[in-house]
Coordinates of C-alpha atoms in Angstrom, one line a residue:
Chain A
X948 CA 19.1 -67.9 17.5
X949 CA 18.6 -68.7 21.2
X950 CA 18.1 -65.0 22.2
X951 CA 15.5 -62.9 20.6
X952 CA 15.2 -59.2 21.0
X953 CA 12.3 -58.5 18.8
X954 CA 9.9 -61.0 17.3
X955 CA 7.2 -60.2 14.8
X956 CA 4.6 -62.8 14.1
X957 CA 2.2 -62.8 11.2
X958 CA 1.8 -59.0 11.3
X959 CA -0.9 -57.5 9.0
X960 CA -1.6 -53.8 8.7
X961 CA -4.4 -52.2 6.7
X962 CA -5.4 -48.7 5.9
X963 CA -9.0 -47.8 5.2
X964 CA -9.3 -45.3 2.5
X965 CA -12.3 -44.0 0.5
X966 CA -11.5 -46.5 -2.2
X967 CA -11.5 -49.4 0.3
X968 CA -9.0 -51.2 2.4
X969 CA -5.3 -51.1 1.5
X970 CA -3.6 -54.2 2.8
X971 CA -0.2 -52.6 3.2
X972 CA 1.4 -55.5 5.2
X973 CA 0.0 -59.0 4.8
X974 CA 1.4 -61.4 7.3
X975 CA 5.0 -60.5 8.0
X976 CA 7.1 -62.5 10.5
X977 CA 10.7 -62.1 11.4
X978 CA 13.0 -61.9 14.5
X979 CA 15.9 -59.8 15.5
X980 CA 18.6 -61.0 17.9
X981 CA 20.5 -58.6 20.2
X982 CA 23.3 -56.8 18.4
X983 CA 22.4 -58.0 14.9
X984 CA 21.6 -56.0 11.8
X985 CA 18.5 -57.0 9.9
X986 CA 17.7 -55.3 6.6
X987 CA 14.2 -55.0 5.0
X988 CA 14.5 -54.4 1.3
X989 CA 11.9 -53.9 -1.4
X990 CA 10.6 -51.4 -3.8
X991 CA 8.4 -48.4 -2.8
X992 CA 5.0 -49.3 -1.4
X993 CA 5.9 -52.8 -0.5
X994 CA 5.2 -52.2 3.2
X995 CA 8.7 -51.8 4.6
X996 CA 8.1 -48.5 6.4
X997 CA 4.6 -49.6 7.6
X998 CA 6.2 -52.6 9.2
X999 CA 8.8 -50.5 10.9
X1000 CA 6.2 -47.9 12.1
X1001 CA 4.0 -50.7 13.4
X1002 CA 6.8 -51.8 15.7
X1003 CA 6.8 -48.4 17.3
X1004 CA 3.0 -48.2 17.0
X1005 CA 3.4 -45.0 15.0
X1006 CA 0.8 -46.0 12.4
X1007 CA -1.8 -43.3 12.5
X1008 CA -5.0 -44.9 13.7
X1009 CA -7.4 -44.3 12.0
X1010 CA -7.0 -44.8 9.0
X1011 CA -4.3 -47.4 9.8
X1012 CA -5.1 -50.6 11.8
X1013 CA -3.0 -53.6 12.9
X1014 CA -5.3 -56.3 11.8
X1015 CA -3.6 -59.2 13.4
X1016 CA -0.2 -60.5 14.4
X1017 CA 2.0 -59.8 17.4
X1018 CA 5.1 -57.8 18.1
X1019 CA 7.1 -58.9 21.1
X1020 CA 10.1 -56.9 22.4
X1021 CA 12.1 -58.9 25.0
X1022 CA 9.1 -61.2 25.3
X1023 CA 6.7 -58.5 26.0
X1024 CA 3.7 -58.0 23.6
X1025 CA 3.8 -54.4 22.5
X1026 CA 0.2 -54.5 21.3
X1027 CA -0.9 -55.1 24.9
X1028 CA 0.8 -52.0 26.3
X1029 CA -1.2 -48.9 27.3
X1030 CA -0.3 -45.7 25.5
X1031 CA 1.7 -44.6 28.4
X1032 CA 3.7 -47.8 28.6
X1033 CA 4.2 -47.6 24.9
X1034 CA 5.7 -44.2 25.3
X1035 CA 8.3 -45.6 27.6
X1036 CA 9.3 -48.0 24.9
X1037 CA 9.6 -45.4 22.2
X1038 CA 12.8 -43.6 22.4
X1039 CA 14.0 -45.6 25.4
X1040 CA 14.1 -49.2 24.2
X1041 CA 13.7 -48.5 20.5
X1042 CA 15.2 -45.6 18.8
X1043 CA 14.1 -44.6 15.4
X1044 CA 15.7 -42.7 12.5
X1045 CA 13.7 -41.4 9.6
X1046 CA 14.3 -40.9 5.9
X1047 CA 14.6 -37.2 5.5
X1048 CA 16.8 -35.4 8.0
X1049 CA 15.9 -32.1 6.4
X1050 CA 12.3 -32.4 7.7
X1051 CA 12.7 -34.7 10.7
X1052 CA 14.1 -32.1 13.0
X1053 CA 11.9 -29.3 14.4
X1054 CA 13.1 -26.1 12.8
X1055 CA 12.1 -23.9 15.8
X1056 CA 13.9 -25.8 18.6
X1057 CA 17.7 -26.0 19.2
X1058 CA 19.4 -29.2 18.5
X1059 CA 20.4 -29.5 22.1
X1060 CA 16.8 -29.2 23.2
X1061 CA 15.7 -31.8 20.8
X1062 CA 18.5 -34.2 21.7
X1063 CA 17.8 -34.0 25.4
X1064 CA 14.0 -33.9 25.6
X1065 CA 13.7 -37.6 25.1
X1066 CA 16.1 -38.6 27.9
X1067 CA 14.6 -36.0 30.2
X1068 CA 11.2 -37.6 29.7
X1069 CA 12.4 -41.2 30.2
X1070 CA 15.1 -40.8 32.9
X1071 CA 15.3 -38.9 36.1
X1072 CA 18.4 -36.8 35.3
X1073 CA 19.2 -33.2 35.4
X1074 CA 19.4 -30.9 32.3
X1075 CA 23.1 -30.5 32.6
X1076 CA 23.6 -34.3 32.8
X1077 CA 21.4 -34.8 29.7
X1078 CA 23.4 -32.2 27.9
X1079 CA 26.6 -33.9 28.8
X1080 CA 25.2 -37.1 27.4
X1081 CA 24.2 -35.2 24.2
X1082 CA 27.7 -33.9 23.8
X1083 CA 29.0 -37.4 24.3
X1084 CA 26.8 -38.8 21.6
X1085 CA 27.4 -36.0 19.2
X1086 CA 31.1 -36.8 19.6
X1087 CA 30.3 -40.5 18.8
X1088 CA 28.5 -39.6 15.6
X1089 CA 31.3 -37.4 14.6
X1090 CA 30.1 -33.9 15.1
X1091 CA 32.9 -31.5 15.9
X1092 CA 32.5 -28.8 18.7
X1093 CA 29.4 -30.5 20.1
X1094 CA 29.2 -28.2 23.1
X1095 CA 28.7 -25.1 21.1
X1096 CA 26.5 -26.8 18.5
X1097 CA 23.9 -27.7 21.1
X1098 CA 22.7 -24.1 20.9
X1099 CA 22.3 -24.1 17.1
X1100 CA 19.1 -24.7 15.1
X1101 CA 18.7 -27.5 12.6
X1102 CA 18.9 -25.1 9.6
X1103 CA 22.4 -24.3 10.5
X1104 CA 23.5 -27.9 9.7
X1105 CA 23.9 -29.8 6.5
X1106 CA 21.8 -32.8 5.6
X1107 CA 24.5 -35.3 6.5
X1108 CA 25.1 -33.6 9.8
X1109 CA 21.4 -33.6 10.5
X1110 CA 21.2 -37.3 9.9
X1111 CA 24.1 -37.7 12.4
X1112 CA 22.2 -35.7 14.9
X1113 CA 19.1 -37.9 14.3
X1114 CA 21.2 -40.9 15.0
X1115 CA 22.6 -39.4 18.1
X1116 CA 19.1 -38.5 19.2
X1117 CA 17.9 -42.1 18.6
X1118 CA 20.8 -43.4 20.8
X1119 CA 20.3 -41.0 23.7
X1120 CA 18.6 -43.5 26.0
X1121 CA 20.8 -46.5 25.0
X1122 CA 18.1 -48.3 23.2
X1123 CA 18.6 -52.0 22.5
X1124 CA 17.1 -51.7 19.0
X1125 CA 17.5 -49.0 16.4
X1126 CA 15.1 -48.8 13.5
X1127 CA 16.4 -46.8 10.6
X1128 CA 13.8 -46.1 7.9
X1129 CA 15.7 -45.4 4.7
X1130 CA 18.4 -43.5 6.6
X1131 CA 20.5 -42.8 3.5
X1132 CA 17.9 -42.3 0.8
X1133 CA 17.8 -38.5 1.1
X1134 CA 21.6 -38.1 1.2
X1135 CA 24.4 -37.6 -1.3
X1136 CA 26.3 -40.8 -2.2
X1137 CA 29.4 -39.8 -0.4
X1138 CA 27.5 -38.9 2.7
X1139 CA 25.6 -42.2 2.4
X1140 CA 28.8 -44.1 2.8
X1141 CA 29.8 -42.1 5.8
X1142 CA 26.5 -42.7 7.5
X1143 CA 26.7 -46.5 6.8
X1144 CA 30.1 -46.5 8.3
X1145 CA 28.8 -44.7 11.3
X1146 CA 26.0 -47.3 11.8
X1147 CA 28.7 -50.0 11.8
X1148 CA 30.8 -48.1 14.2
X1149 CA 28.0 -47.3 16.7
X1150 CA 26.9 -50.9 16.6
X1151 CA 30.4 -52.1 17.5
X1152 CA 30.6 -49.5 20.3
X1153 CA 27.1 -49.9 21.7
X1154 CA 26.0 -53.4 20.7
X1155 CA 22.6 -52.0 19.5
X1156 CA 20.5 -54.2 17.2
X1157 CA 19.6 -52.4 13.9
X1158 CA 16.6 -52.9 11.6
X1159 CA 17.5 -51.0 8.5
X1160 CA 14.9 -50.4 5.9
X1161 CA 16.1 -49.5 2.4
X1162 CA 15.8 -50.2 -1.3
X1163 CA 19.5 -49.8 -1.8
X1164 CA 21.1 -53.2 -2.1
X1165 CA 24.5 -51.6 -1.8
X1166 CA 23.7 -50.3 1.7
X1167 CA 22.4 -53.8 2.6
X1168 CA 25.5 -55.6 1.4
X1169 CA 27.7 -53.4 3.6
X1170 CA 25.8 -53.4 6.8
X1171 CA 23.3 -56.2 7.2
X1172 CA 23.7 -59.6 8.8
X1173 CA 20.4 -60.8 7.5
X1174 CA 18.0 -59.6 4.8
X1175 CA 14.2 -59.8 4.5
X1176 CA 13.1 -59.1 0.9
X1177 CA 9.6 -57.7 0.9
X1178 CA 7.1 -57.7 -1.9
X1179 CA 3.5 -56.5 -1.8
X1180 CA 3.3 -56.6 1.9
X1181 CA 4.9 -60.0 2.4
X1182 CA 8.4 -61.3 3.0
X1183 CA 9.2 -63.4 -0.1
X1184 CA 12.7 -64.4 0.8
X1185 CA 14.8 -64.1 3.9
X1186 CA 18.4 -65.2 4.6
X1187 CA 21.9 -64.1 5.5
X1188 CA 23.6 -61.6 3.3
X1189 CA 25.6 -64.3 1.7
X1190 CA 22.6 -66.5 1.0
X1191 CA 20.6 -63.7 -0.5
X1192 CA 23.4 -62.3 -2.6
X1193 CA 24.9 -65.6 -3.8
X1194 CA 22.0 -68.0 -3.7
X1195 CA 18.9 -66.0 -4.3
X1196 CA 16.0 -68.3 -4.8
X1197 CA 13.0 -66.1 -5.3
X1198 CA 12.6 -64.6 -8.8
X1199 CA 11.9 -61.2 -7.3
X1200 CA 15.2 -61.3 -5.3
X1201 CA 17.0 -62.3 -8.4
X1202 CA 15.3 -59.5 -10.3
X1203 CA 16.4 -57.0 -7.7
X1204 CA 20.0 -58.2 -7.8
X1205 CA 20.3 -58.2 -11.6
X1206 CA 18.7 -54.7 -11.8
X1207 CA 21.6 -53.2 -9.8
X1208 CA 23.9 -51.4 -12.3
X1209 CA 27.5 -52.8 -12.2
X1210 CA 30.5 -50.7 -12.2
X1211 CA 32.5 -53.3 -14.1
X1212 CA 29.7 -54.3 -16.4
X1213 CA 29.3 -53.6 -20.1
X1214 CA 28.3 -50.0 -20.4
X1215 CA 26.5 -50.6 -23.7
X1216 CA 24.0 -53.0 -22.1
X1217 CA 20.9 -51.3 -20.9
X1218 CA 19.9 -51.7 -17.2
X1219 CA 17.7 -54.7 -16.5
X1220 CA 14.5 -53.7 -14.8
X1221 CA 11.8 -55.9 -13.3
X1222 CA 9.0 -55.4 -15.8
X1223 CA 5.6 -54.4 -14.7
X1224 CA 4.3 -52.8 -11.5
X1225 CA 3.4 -54.2 -8.1
X1226 CA -0.1 -55.5 -7.6
X1227 CA -2.9 -53.3 -6.3
X1228 CA -3.0 -53.8 -2.6
X1229 CA -6.7 -52.9 -2.5
X1230 CA -7.3 -56.4 -3.7
X1231 CA -4.2 -58.5 -3.7
X1232 CA -4.2 -61.4 -6.2
X1233 CA -5.3 -64.8 -5.2
X1234 CA -2.0 -66.6 -5.6
X1235 CA 1.5 -65.3 -5.5
X1236 CA 1.5 -61.5 -5.7
X1237 CA 4.6 -61.5 -8.0
X1238 CA 3.0 -63.8 -10.6
X1239 CA 2.2 -61.0 -13.1
X1240 CA 5.8 -59.9 -13.2
X1241 CA 7.5 -63.2 -12.9
X1242 CA 9.4 -64.7 -15.8
X1243 CA 8.9 -68.2 -14.4
X1244 CA 5.2 -68.0 -13.4
X1245 CA 3.3 -71.2 -13.6
X1246 CA -0.3 -72.1 -13.6
X1247 CA -0.2 -72.8 -9.9
X1248 CA 1.2 -69.4 -9.0
X1249 CA -1.9 -67.7 -10.2
X1250 CA -4.3 -69.8 -8.1
X1251 CA -2.5 -70.7 -4.9
X1252 CA -0.4 -68.7 -2.5
X1253 CA 3.0 -70.5 -2.3
X1254 CA 4.1 -72.1 1.0
X1255 CA 7.3 -71.2 2.9
X1256 CA 10.2 -73.4 2.0
X1257 CA 13.2 -73.5 4.3
X1258 CA 16.5 -73.9 2.5
X1259 CA 18.6 -73.6 5.6
X1260 CA 17.8 -72.7 9.2
X1261 CA 17.9 -69.0 8.3
X1262 CA 17.2 -69.0 4.6
X1263 CA 13.6 -69.3 3.4
X1264 CA 11.5 -68.3 0.5
X1265 CA 7.9 -68.2 -0.6
X1266 CA 7.8 -69.5 -4.1
X1267 CA 6.3 -72.4 -6.1
X1268 CA 9.6 -73.0 -7.9
X1269 CA 10.8 -74.6 -4.6
X1270 CA 8.1 -77.3 -5.0
X1271 CA 9.7 -80.6 -6.0
X1272 CA 7.4 -80.9 -9.0
X1273 CA 8.5 -77.6 -10.4
X1274 CA 11.1 -77.4 -13.2
X1275 CA 14.2 -75.5 -11.9
X1276 CA 14.9 -72.6 -14.2
X1277 CA 18.1 -71.5 -12.4
Chain Z
X964 CA 19.8 -5.7 15.9
X965 CA 19.9 -2.1 17.1
X966 CA 20.6 -1.0 13.6
X967 CA 17.5 -3.0 12.4
X968 CA 15.3 -1.4 15.1
X969 CA 16.5 2.1 14.2
X970 CA 15.9 1.4 10.5
X971 CA 12.5 0.0 11.2
X972 CA 11.7 3.0 13.3
X973 CA 12.6 5.4 10.5
X974 CA 10.3 3.4 8.2
X975 CA 7.5 3.6 10.7
X976 CA 7.7 7.3 11.0
X977 CA 7.8 7.6 7.3
X978 CA 4.7 5.4 7.0
X979 CA 2.7 7.4 9.5
X980 CA 3.8 10.6 7.8
X981 CA 2.5 9.4 4.4
X982 CA -0.8 8.4 6.0
X983 CA -1.1 11.8 7.7
X984 CA -0.4 13.5 4.4
X985 CA -2.9 11.5 2.4
X986 CA -5.6 11.8 5.0
X987 CA -5.1 15.5 5.3
X988 CA -5.4 16.3 1.7
X989 CA -8.2 13.8 1.0
X990 CA -10.1 15.2 3.9
X991 CA -9.8 18.7 2.5
X992 CA -10.7 17.5 -1.0
X993 CA -14.2 16.6 0.1
X994 CA -16.5 19.5 -0.9
X995 CA -17.7 21.7 1.9
X996 CA -16.0 22.4 5.2
X997 CA -16.6 22.0 9.0
X998 CA -18.2 25.4 9.3
X999 CA -21.1 24.3 7.0
X1000 CA -21.9 21.5 9.4
X1001 CA -21.4 23.5 12.6
X1002 CA -24.3 25.5 13.6
X1003 CA -22.8 29.0 13.6
X1004 CA -25.7 30.9 12.3
X1005 CA -25.5 33.1 9.2
X1006 CA -23.1 35.7 10.5
X1007 CA -20.2 36.1 8.1
X1008 CA -18.1 37.6 10.9
X1009 CA -18.7 34.6 13.1
X1010 CA -17.7 32.3 10.3
X1011 CA -14.6 34.3 9.6
X1012 CA -13.6 34.3 13.3
X1013 CA -14.1 30.6 13.5
X1014 CA -12.2 30.0 10.3
X1015 CA -9.3 32.0 11.7
X1016 CA -9.4 30.1 15.0
X1017 CA -9.1 26.8 13.3
X1018 CA -6.6 28.1 10.7
X1019 CA -9.1 27.4 8.0
X1020 CA -8.5 30.8 6.4
X1021 CA -4.9 30.0 5.5
X1022 CA -3.8 28.3 2.3
X1023 CA -4.0 24.5 2.4
X1024 CA -0.2 24.1 2.3
X1025 CA 0.2 26.4 5.3
X1026 CA -2.5 24.5 7.2
X1027 CA -0.7 21.3 6.5
X1028 CA 2.7 22.6 7.7
X1029 CA 1.1 24.0 10.9
X1030 CA -0.6 20.7 11.5
X1031 CA 2.6 18.7 11.0
X1032 CA 4.4 21.0 13.5
X1033 CA 1.7 20.5 16.1
X1034 CA 1.5 16.7 15.6
X1035 CA 5.2 16.3 16.2
X1036 CA 4.5 17.7 19.7
X1037 CA 1.4 15.5 20.0
X1038 CA -0.8 18.5 19.9
X1039 CA -3.9 17.5 17.9
X1040 CA -5.5 20.9 18.2
X1041 CA -8.9 22.1 19.3
X1042 CA -12.0 20.0 18.5
X1043 CA -14.6 21.4 16.3
X1044 CA -17.5 19.8 18.0
X1045 CA -16.6 20.6 21.6
X1046 CA -16.3 24.2 22.6
X1047 CA -14.1 23.8 25.6
X1048 CA -12.1 20.6 25.0
X1049 CA -9.2 19.9 22.8
X1050 CA -8.9 16.7 20.8
X1051 CA -6.1 15.7 23.2
X1052 CA -8.6 16.0 26.1
X1053 CA -11.2 13.9 24.4
X1054 CA -8.8 11.2 23.4
X1055 CA -7.2 11.1 26.9
X1056 CA -10.6 10.7 28.5
X1057 CA -11.8 8.0 26.1
X1058 CA -8.7 6.0 25.3
X1059 CA -8.2 4.2 28.7
X1060 CA -11.6 2.6 28.5
X1061 CA -11.1 1.5 24.8
X1062 CA -7.7 0.3 25.7
X1063 CA -8.9 -1.8 28.6
X1064 CA -11.8 -3.2 26.6
X1065 CA -9.4 -3.9 23.7
X1066 CA -6.9 -5.7 25.8
X1067 CA -9.6 -7.9 27.4
X1068 CA -11.0 -8.6 23.9
X1069 CA -7.5 -9.6 22.7
X1070 CA -7.0 -11.8 25.7
X1071 CA -10.3 -13.6 25.3
X1072 CA -10.0 -14.0 21.5
X1073 CA -6.4 -15.3 21.4
X1074 CA -6.7 -17.7 24.4
X1075 CA -10.0 -19.2 23.4
X1076 CA -9.2 -19.1 19.7
X1077 CA -6.0 -21.0 20.0
X1078 CA -7.3 -23.5 22.6
X1079 CA -10.4 -24.2 20.4
X1080 CA -8.3 -24.5 17.3
X1081 CA -5.9 -26.9 18.9
X1082 CA -8.6 -29.1 20.3
X1083 CA -10.4 -29.2 16.9
X1084 CA -7.2 -30.2 15.2
X1085 CA -6.4 -32.9 17.7
X1086 CA -9.9 -34.3 17.4
X1087 CA -10.0 -33.9 13.6
X1088 CA -13.3 -35.0 12.1
X1089 CA -14.7 -35.9 15.5
X1090 CA -17.5 -34.3 17.5
X1091 CA -15.3 -31.6 19.2
X1092 CA -14.0 -30.6 15.8
X1093 CA -17.5 -30.1 14.4
X1094 CA -18.7 -28.3 17.5
X1095 CA -15.8 -25.9 17.5
X1096 CA -16.2 -25.1 13.9
X1097 CA -19.9 -24.5 14.3
X1098 CA -19.1 -22.2 17.2
X1099 CA -16.6 -20.4 14.9
X1100 CA -19.2 -20.0 12.1
X1101 CA -21.6 -18.6 14.7
X1102 CA -18.9 -16.2 16.0
X1103 CA -18.2 -14.9 12.6
X1104 CA -21.8 -14.7 11.3
X1105 CA -23.6 -13.0 14.2
X1106 CA -22.5 -9.3 14.3
X1107 CA -21.2 -8.1 17.6
X1108 CA -23.9 -5.6 18.1
X1109 CA -26.5 -8.4 18.0
X1110 CA -24.5 -10.4 20.4
X1111 CA -24.2 -7.3 22.7
X1112 CA -27.9 -6.9 22.8
X1113 CA -28.5 -10.6 23.4
X1114 CA -26.0 -10.5 26.2
X1115 CA -27.7 -7.6 27.8
X1116 CA -31.1 -9.0 27.4
X1117 CA -30.5 -12.5 28.5
X1118 CA -27.4 -12.4 30.7
X1119 CA -27.0 -9.0 32.2
X1120 CA -30.7 -8.5 33.0
X1121 CA -30.8 -11.9 34.8
X1122 CA -27.4 -12.2 36.4
X1123 CA -26.7 -9.5 38.8
X1124 CA -23.0 -10.0 38.6
X1125 CA -22.9 -8.5 35.1
X1126 CA -23.8 -4.8 34.9
X1127 CA -26.2 -3.9 32.0
X1128 CA -24.1 -1.0 30.8
X1129 CA -21.6 1.7 31.7
X1130 CA -18.0 1.5 32.7
X1131 CA -16.0 1.2 35.9
X1132 CA -15.1 -2.2 37.3
X1133 CA -13.7 -5.4 35.8
X1134 CA -17.3 -6.7 35.7
X1135 CA -18.2 -4.0 33.2
X1136 CA -15.6 -5.3 30.9
X1137 CA -16.6 -9.0 30.5
X1138 CA -19.7 -8.9 28.4
X1139 CA -18.7 -6.3 25.8
X1140 CA -15.2 -7.9 25.6
X1141 CA -16.8 -11.3 24.8
X1142 CA -19.1 -9.7 22.2
X1143 CA -16.1 -8.1 20.6
X1144 CA -13.9 -11.2 20.9
X1145 CA -16.2 -13.8 19.3
X1146 CA -15.4 -12.7 15.7
X1147 CA -11.6 -12.6 16.1
X1148 CA -11.8 -15.8 18.2
X1149 CA -13.5 -17.6 15.4
X1150 CA -10.9 -16.4 12.9
X1151 CA -8.1 -17.4 15.2
X1152 CA -9.7 -20.8 15.9
X1153 CA -10.1 -21.7 12.3
X1154 CA -6.6 -20.5 11.4
X1155 CA -5.0 -22.4 14.3
X1156 CA -6.9 -25.5 13.4
X1157 CA -5.9 -25.6 9.8
X1158 CA -2.2 -24.8 10.7
X1159 CA -2.2 -27.4 13.4
X1160 CA -3.6 -30.0 11.0
X1161 CA -0.8 -29.3 8.6
X1162 CA 1.9 -29.2 11.3
X1163 CA 0.8 -32.5 12.8
X1164 CA 1.6 -34.3 9.6
X1165 CA 5.2 -33.0 9.6
X1166 CA 8.1 -35.4 9.9
X1167 CA 9.4 -33.8 13.1
X1168 CA 6.1 -34.6 14.8
X1169 CA 6.7 -38.2 14.1
X1170 CA 10.3 -37.8 15.4
X1171 CA 8.9 -36.4 18.6
X1172 CA 6.5 -39.3 18.9
X1173 CA 9.3 -41.7 18.3
X1174 CA 11.1 -40.2 21.2
X1175 CA 8.3 -41.2 23.5
X1176 CA 7.0 -37.7 24.3
X1177 CA 3.5 -37.3 25.6
X1178 CA 0.8 -35.9 23.3
X1179 CA 0.6 -32.8 25.5
X1180 CA 4.3 -32.1 25.1
X1181 CA 4.3 -32.7 21.4
X1182 CA 1.4 -30.3 20.9
X1183 CA 2.7 -27.5 23.1
X1184 CA 6.4 -27.7 22.4
X1185 CA 6.6 -29.0 18.8
X1186 CA 3.4 -28.3 17.0
X1187 CA 1.8 -25.2 18.5
X1188 CA 4.9 -23.0 18.0
X1189 CA 5.0 -23.8 14.3
X1190 CA 1.3 -23.5 13.9
X1191 CA 1.1 -20.0 15.5
X1192 CA 3.2 -18.2 12.9
X1193 CA 0.2 -17.4 10.7
X1194 CA -1.9 -16.5 13.7
X1195 CA 0.7 -14.0 14.8
X1196 CA 0.5 -12.5 11.4
X1197 CA -3.1 -11.5 11.8
X1198 CA -2.5 -10.3 15.4
X1199 CA -1.0 -7.1 14.2
X1200 CA -4.1 -5.8 12.4
X1201 CA -6.4 -7.4 14.9
X1202 CA -4.7 -5.6 17.8
X1203 CA -4.8 -2.2 16.1
X1204 CA -8.5 -2.8 15.4
X1205 CA -9.6 -3.8 18.9
X1206 CA -7.5 -1.3 20.8
X1207 CA -9.0 1.6 19.1
X1208 CA -12.5 0.8 20.3
X1209 CA -15.7 -0.1 18.7
X1210 CA -18.3 2.5 17.8
X1211 CA -21.3 0.1 18.1
X1212 CA -20.4 -2.0 21.1
X1213 CA -19.2 1.0 23.1
X1214 CA -22.4 2.8 22.2
X1215 CA -24.6 -0.2 23.2
X1216 CA -22.9 -0.7 26.6
X1217 CA -22.5 3.1 27.1
X1218 CA -18.8 2.8 27.4
X1219 CA -17.0 6.2 27.3
X1220 CA -14.4 5.0 24.7
X1221 CA -12.9 6.6 21.6
X1222 CA -14.8 4.3 19.2
X1223 CA -17.5 7.0 18.7
X1224 CA -14.9 9.6 17.5
X1225 CA -13.9 7.4 14.6
X1226 CA -17.4 7.6 13.2
X1227 CA -18.7 10.9 14.5
X1228 CA -15.7 12.9 13.5
X1229 CA -16.3 12.1 9.8
X1230 CA -20.0 13.1 9.8
X1231 CA -19.2 16.2 11.8
X1232 CA -16.3 17.1 9.4
X1233 CA -14.3 17.5 12.6
X1234 CA -10.9 17.9 10.8
X1235 CA -8.6 17.7 13.9
X1236 CA -10.5 14.7 15.3
X1237 CA -10.4 12.9 11.9
X1238 CA -6.7 13.4 11.8
X1239 CA -6.2 12.4 15.5
X1240 CA -8.0 9.1 15.1
X1241 CA -6.1 8.3 11.9
X1242 CA -2.8 9.1 13.5
X1243 CA -3.6 6.9 16.5
X1244 CA -4.9 4.0 14.5
X1245 CA -2.0 4.0 12.0
X1246 CA 0.6 4.4 14.8
X1247 CA -0.8 1.4 16.7
X1248 CA -0.9 -0.5 13.4
X1249 CA 2.7 0.1 12.4
X1250 CA 4.0 -0.5 16.0
X1251 CA 2.0 -3.8 16.0
X1252 CA 3.5 -4.8 12.7
X1253 CA 6.9 -4.1 14.1
X1254 CA 6.2 -6.3 17.1
X1255 CA 4.8 -9.0 14.9
X1256 CA 8.1 -9.0 12.9
X1257 CA 10.1 -9.3 16.1
X1258 CA 7.8 -12.2 17.2
X1259 CA 8.5 -14.0 13.9
X1260 CA 12.1 -14.0 14.7
X1261 CA 11.5 -15.3 18.2
X1262 CA 9.1 -18.1 17.1
X1263 CA 11.0 -19.3 14.1
X1264 CA 14.8 -18.9 14.3
X1265 CA 15.1 -19.3 10.5
X1266 CA 13.6 -15.8 10.1
X1267 CA 16.5 -13.4 10.7
X1268 CA 16.0 -9.9 11.7
X1269 CA 18.6 -7.5 10.2
X1270 CA 18.9 -5.0 7.6
X1271 CA 20.4 -6.2 4.3
X1272 CA 23.9 -4.7 4.7
X1273 CA 24.5 -6.6 8.0

C-alpha cells in the first residue's frame, strides 16, 4: 500500500435537474496502486460510472458538478488542473474504455485515424510512427492483419473486435491507469470471456492499473484484485476478492452474491433477488441507504448513517451490524 | 462505381424527359395561346404566319417531337417576346449573372449557417445560442425583397463601397447575395444546431474527449462531419433554387439575370422560354441531387454507392 497511483477522497458528485439535485455520488474514497485491478460493482444507477467519469473530468458541467472531494493522480490534484492540463492527462495518463463498442467509435473515420489521433496529440511523433504503434497494439489485442485493417471503418468490424480496438486505443499512449466502464456488458458471453482474458494479458504485459466498473460478479471474480461495492452513491463494502466473495459483511454484498445464479445449483429453486429498489437520490434517506431493502435492518439503521468498520487493513464495510451491540445474524 | 454513375446518369436523363413532357403538355393544356397575348393586331394572315413560324399550326404531338429533337441539341428555339433573340441568346446573356450571384449566395449561406449553428450548439442555452436563433428567425421571417430595399436604403446609399444597383464588379454581388442568403443561412444554422446537439451527446464524442483531444478538434473532426449529413441533403434543392436566380432581388438590384424569365415567360405564354427555364431548373436539380448522393458516400462511409447487382 506504500505506492498509490490514484487516490480518491470523499468524492461527491451531483446533477441538478428540474426536479432538484440528484446526489449521484455521495462521498466515495478509494485508492488504486500501480498495476493492480480494482473493481467497482453495484446495480444500475449506484454511481459507478459517474465515479469513473469524474476521474477523467468527463462529467458534463452543467448539469453535473463535483461538490467536494479530491482526486489525486500520482500525487497531483486533478481538480486543480486547467482544461488544457487535464487534456494531457486524458488519453495519455489515463485511458478509458466505454460500455458500448458499437457506438463508441466514430462511424465516419477510419480505425487507423481514430487509433492514432490521441498519440499524435500527446506526443511529438510522425504519422507513420503512430501507425506503427497502432499496428503493434492491434497485434497485442489480437486483431489479425492490423496493417490493412487500419484503413477500415468501424462498421466493418464485429462488436468484440470493436471493443478490442477500443482497448488498443486506450493503450496507445502507455497510460498508467485504464478505466473500463462496463467493458463487457454489451458483448456476447463468449466474447466477454475473451475480453476479460485480454485485460489480464495486457496487464501482465504492460503493468497498467485497471479500474473495472461492472455489475457482473463473474467478471470481477476473474480479474479483480480488490472490489468496491457501491450502493446509492456510496462504497458500502471494500476488500480483496477473497474477502468479498468468502467473507462478505454487508447485507447488500451478501444479497448480490446470493442473487448470482449457480450452474451447479438446484434448478427448481427460483433466483434470489434483492427485494425492493434503490432509494431516490433526490433525497437520500437519513440513515443507511440500504435500510428499506435490508433483511437485518434495525432501528438505528433508519436514523443514523453507519460508520466505517475496518475488518482488516484492506477490508472495510459501512454497516450497523458491525457494531458490537448488534446481534450477528450471519 | 462507373456502373453506378452511368446508371444514375440514365435515370437523370429519364427524369428530365418526364419533366419536359409533363410541362409541355400542361403548358399547352392551358386555354389560349401565345398569339392571344402577343400584340399581333387582328390580321389573320399575320397570326397564321406567326403560328407557322413557331410551329403552333402543327398537331401537338408533332410539336412535341420537334421540340424534343431541338432540346437534344440544346436549341431552345426562338423567343416569343423578343423579335430578334432566341431563347438561347437570352439565357446565355442572363445566366452568368444569376450563376455568380447564386454561387455567392450559396457561399455566404453555407459558411455562416454552419458556423452559427455550431456556435449555437456549443453554447447551448447560453446567450450566443439565443442570439443566433433570434438571427435565424429574423432571417427566415423578413422576405428578401424587404431586406434588399433596407440594404439599398441604409447601406448602399450611405456606404460608397456598395453600389446601389446594377451589375459588374464583385462589389455589386455582396448586398444582393446577403439578402438572398439570409433565409437559407437561417435554415442551415437551425439544422446544423439541432444536429450538432444530437451528435455531441453520442458515445464517440465522449471517446474523443477521453483521448484528450481539444474541443476544436472534437467539433471539427468528430462532430461536424456527422452533423452535416442532413445539411447536405437540403443543399441539393437549395443550390438549384439559388443558381437559377431570383425574380424579385434581381429586379430590385437591376441585375441582368435569368430570374425574370421564370416569371415573365408564364404571363407572356412564351412557350419556348417556359420550357427552357424548366429544363434548366430541373437539370440543375437532378445534377445536384446526384452530387449530394456522392457527397453522402464521402461523408459517411457506411453509405455505399453502387447499383444493386454489384
